[in-house]
Amino acid sequence: MREFEHPEPSEITLDGVLAALADPLRRSIIRQLADGPAEQRCSRFALPVAPSTRTHHFRVLREAGLISQRYQGTAILSSLRSDDLNARAPGVLDTILAAERREHPASA
Amino acid sequence: MREFEHPEPSEITLDGVLAALADPLRRSIIRQLADGPAEQRCSRFALPVAPSTRTHHFRVLREAGLISQRYQGTAILSSLRSDDLNARAPGVLDTILAAERREHPASA
DNA sequence: TTCGTATTACGATGAATGTCGTATTTCGAT
DNA sequence: ATCGAAATACGACATTCATCGTAATACGAA
């Protein structure tokens, strides 16, 4: 029943954001969050990795300030922190997402 | 050694670009290239690392398609491949550079 | 309460990465 | 022809990172 640690908007660094987005699997998570419902449970993501690896990637994204997570029963709902990101690094997320969609059109 | 291997514009991947830009030292190189003369020699960059480490970072940037390099005497001139990058991933470089300048105003 | 689902925590492992020192190459200048 | 400066190549090392398996936790449902 605990809470997650989320960085404050002011604590979000470009370095953390780019390091998080440098991994293709994490980009696919971000992309699905951007293109789908605002809040999605972890199990909704079809990732070719073990559960514990999935957890690892979600944590990296959360600690970088890219997503926020909250509990709902046994599930965890994740959502994009678009506003905080755009305040801190305007356009970075959107341009990267656009490039990602362009480079990999089908796989959402 | 006369020639360098540069990826074609079509060979530039978002993954390579982001992986290259995930390192703060490489971002500082890119920033100096963006804010200074179009072509700059490696020794012009004041980086707190050994010469061989410097070479390593320039190669990563070159192989990712971020910069192009050519020989001029014993020196090597590096320049940003802004056009190729914007064709492949529009706005990505510019928004990242803007965020970088905003986050670290003085150090250029 | 017991069970099952969703997810995390922990520890291990192999690969990738940033760093360095040393030796080497290239080229201009002396 | 030799020297020095610029940069690379190579090999080594430590750290980080992505991955996994296993065990544990929280919560809803039966």
Coordinates of C-alpha atoms (C1' of nucleotides) in Angstrom, one line a residue, chain D residues 3-28:
Chain D
dC3 C1' 61.0 16.8 -34.0
dG4 C1' 56.7 18.0 -32.0
dA5 C1' 51.7 18.4 -32.0
dA6 C1' 47.1 16.3 -32.9
dA7 C1' 44.7 12.6 -32.8
dT8 C1' 44.0 7.4 -33.1
dA9 C1' 44.4 2.4 -31.9
dC10 C1' 44.8 -1.0 -28.6
dG11 C1' 44.3 -3.2 -24.3
dA12 C1' 43.0 -3.0 -19.5
dC13 C1' 40.0 -1.9 -15.8
dA14 C1' 36.0 -0.5 -13.0
dT15 C1' 31.3 0.7 -13.2
dT16 C1' 26.9 0.7 -14.8
dC17 C1' 23.2 -1.6 -16.9
dA18 C1' 19.7 -4.9 -18.7
dT19 C1' 18.4 -9.2 -17.8
dC20 C1' 16.9 -13.1 -15.2
dG21 C1' 15.2 -16.3 -11.3
dT22 C1' 13.4 -16.7 -6.9
dA23 C1' 11.2 -15.1 -2.9
dA24 C1' 8.2 -11.9 -0.9
dT25 C1' 4.4 -8.4 -0.5
dA26 C1' -0.2 -6.3 -1.2
dC27 C1' -4.8 -6.8 -2.4
dG28 C1' -9.2 -8.6 -4.3

